[in-house]
């Protein structure tokens, strides 16, 4: 196993402006963000897709309206669609936050070819995942889509493409089998100095090349070359880019609409529109988009372009064991089914028919019934008679075959039994039948014959029959015990089904959860009331009804009869339930009220009894919302929150509202605990962002809350409420998992650093667990004082090319449950693809060399090794023309190639890249100095302004290429701890430098703390 060195470096991070901001900036209404660009691009893409497949009638609608027309009243599917977009944007945020100092992700430092190959690689990965398209594959595709969209959009913010081509997009960027247009070489000057006017940098005509170029940004892994005079390489030019004061001054960044933040802000609108169009082209463009790689069905799954209209063609099928021990199981199925049937009764998304199959022993007792009336189905379930049960197992496979025969295609079949399958020899026929009709089985197992045996023994022991009359154990259970679980699991594996081994007590919850997808409603949650026993008998509950509601629904427990409640209209008169649109029903002490087309206003629901009540108010309505939290980062931006928020810190609450008309308003979001008590109220303001309505507000989490309740007024001034489960658990510890640059490598070890920071004012005892889903490795319990940071490293070694998913969880002493968690997915590369490792690191440049006057007098040397199965067809490139490479002719290399690299201390960071014939690439990074390089520029005249600037540029240290390796028989954990400083300690960076396998100890260079 290769050795690694851990170098711990502390440094301060200032505000990072990389390209388009990750999320919208409220104070800059004209600035487009990655969030708004991606949202608009996916809406446009979806609209084109809907037209292509003929899934909407009115093709002349704008994209947002076309998408809304497709989903119609199916707000749950529309909400899922928006959630998927939010996740894709979150993956973009991850790249922007985690790899701020890696230039090619942002297409900075003229790393345009590398960025192009990076997107090519992502496309190929997406194509491969689409061939299997499992649930995990679909989520991986979304992650790759987010990564690709980020870099594609940055291209238009950070290069001069918009200046060269204006409104067109670069269709070949990221595509296979193309030749990129000419990019300026390392020696060519690309910009001239900008003018300074009243404190602003004016860069109207500063680009002096007609070749493609991009700006250099301080703090990234490719540093800007030093030039004298008025011409040089272009800078990025944002307000946090120190290189903007070096020749050529200014920059070409156009990611924001404010001149003080972006020197080419005048082109922000053009750049953002090009980014939207290019994103759409990447997804669906002219046979070259991802649609052509994925296929229509995978494309729909990836972006959630599905409604529940297909449900109207399906069956809801139950196959139930009716032997004597199944009584409690059937009751649980009845309760769950009944609840969902009544909830969705007025919905258009209901199955075409309902099928009930029963089986017992002998097989000839298997029966099947079918109806299109859900209430008939409920009555059938309620009237099931259970008998027998002494002879175990039962004919489960025969029951399944009957259910398969009666069910429509693409349906789910729910089998419920507490016994083994006597007829397991029919397993292959069941699999064949399920596949032929694309049916999905869900097996609900509450026992096997062994468990039924115990149940029967208990019953017999409690009977008055004398012991001498009881049959022997051998006679009662003469059959060999079968493993029914293996049979059911084998069927589920072959057909995409699921197996639940559960207790009867949990069966109702599982059935309800499972069939909600099959038997959905369009209900939105409005509010709820919890009224304790012995409260006043005339408790009045106010229920706001708005003009977005189509049906009002009220459920109350425990209600015995119709005299225990009164419901009144907003005008005060009582509802008599005499109309077909006004229904009430009491079943099993649960009152269900349904009011179609309710008039807007405040309705009153009165309790006329002393008993305790729980009242849930829902509605069928196209208007609903989703909620997320943005957290501030040390780089000055806001990103989607990962994990729980930190108690007492500032956050932004984001509410995206579906189908809220333009004249309605959102006023606040109430954060409620499980009992409905308000924990906090967050004032919000409305923003209209790319086809949806967004309301945002700042808040400081202090106490736990379980629900978010959106409050506002509709266009007529009626109050509206919408409530969603949304848990906010403020924590006093912060978990951070540091990113890994690039992919893990097969059979090579990679160290993944993570930290836990105590942000509270008292010490805590903690436990961190790292899991790959199969193996849990628990770090020793530890204690953190206030402000202290705990640091550890998880070493992983992939033994296959399958992606690796790791999850970190944190628990605290005297606290129930997980307080923080983070999940990371890592892709694995074959060792035969392009690889670069550092054999010897150069010495750091001494402080006395860090000025332009004598930096050339100080030289450094290093050694790397590049390798590839097609190395003779590979390309070697380096980020600076001030670096010399020495190596044999690459065409004569077999698999690997040693390269000596040398240069002077006038540059602070160097990246060497190997790119193979397939566009796969790997990079070796050298950080030569962390101290600023002093540059004295000659006095120059630009326009009418004389400028003399003495500047410093800072090379921020970045993660070097991490050696890749995981042996899943063991995850090694290397543990350390460090205490954060009182001030100026913004981030802990852990550099893990790769060394040659088997290299001598003296070849390893240990860097000291700085």
mmCIF file of C-alpha atoms in Angstrom, residues 5 11 26 61 95 125 185 201 237 243 271 312 355 361 462 505 528 535 609 624 684 734 816-817 911 965 994:
data_model
loop_
_atom_site.group_PDB
_atom_site.id
_atom_site.type_symbol
_atom_site.label_atom_id
_atom_site.label_comp_id
_atom_site.label_asym_id
_atom_site.label_seq_id
_atom_site.Cartn_x
_atom_site.Cartn_y
_atom_site.Cartn_z
ATOM 1 C CA UNK A 5 1.635 12.242 4.136
ATOM 2 C CA UNK A 11 -5.590 29.830 6.107
ATOM 3 C CA UNK A 26 -31.922 39.256 -3.470
ATOM 4 C CA UNK A 61 -47.744 27.853 -24.437
ATOM 5 C CA UNK A 95 -18.914 21.536 -7.240
ATOM 6 C CA UNK A 125 -20.648 7.946 -17.471
ATOM 7 C CA UNK A 185 -1.460 29.440 -26.295
ATOM 8 C CA UNK A 201 -12.476 48.875 -13.270
ATOM 9 C CA UNK A 237 -11.457 40.092 -12.489
ATOM 10 C CA UNK A 243 -4.668 39.012 -10.044
ATOM 11 C CA UNK A 271 -23.892 35.318 -20.883
ATOM 12 C CA UNK A 312 -55.919 4.909 -14.064
ATOM 13 C CA UNK A 355 -58.810 -7.149 -7.140
ATOM 14 C CA UNK A 361 -55.319 -24.954 1.818
ATOM 15 C CA UNK A 462 -54.696 -21.676 26.589
ATOM 16 C CA UNK A 505 -48.218 -4.038 14.565
ATOM 17 C CA UNK A 528 -54.246 20.276 12.223
ATOM 18 C CA UNK A 535 -61.561 20.461 27.269
ATOM 19 C CA UNK A 609 -68.138 16.721 23.111
ATOM 20 C CA UNK A 624 -48.484 23.458 -2.687
ATOM 21 C CA UNK A 684 -40.698 35.992 3.898
ATOM 22 C CA UNK A 734 -20.781 20.728 12.561
ATOM 23 C CA UNK A 816 -31.366 10.401 21.143
ATOM 24 C CA UNK A 817 -30.846 9.878 17.437
ATOM 25 C CA UNK A 911 -0.655 21.617 -12.894
ATOM 26 C CA UNK A 965 -7.414 3.061 -2.847
ATOM 27 C CA UNK A 994 0.264 10.698 -3.537
#
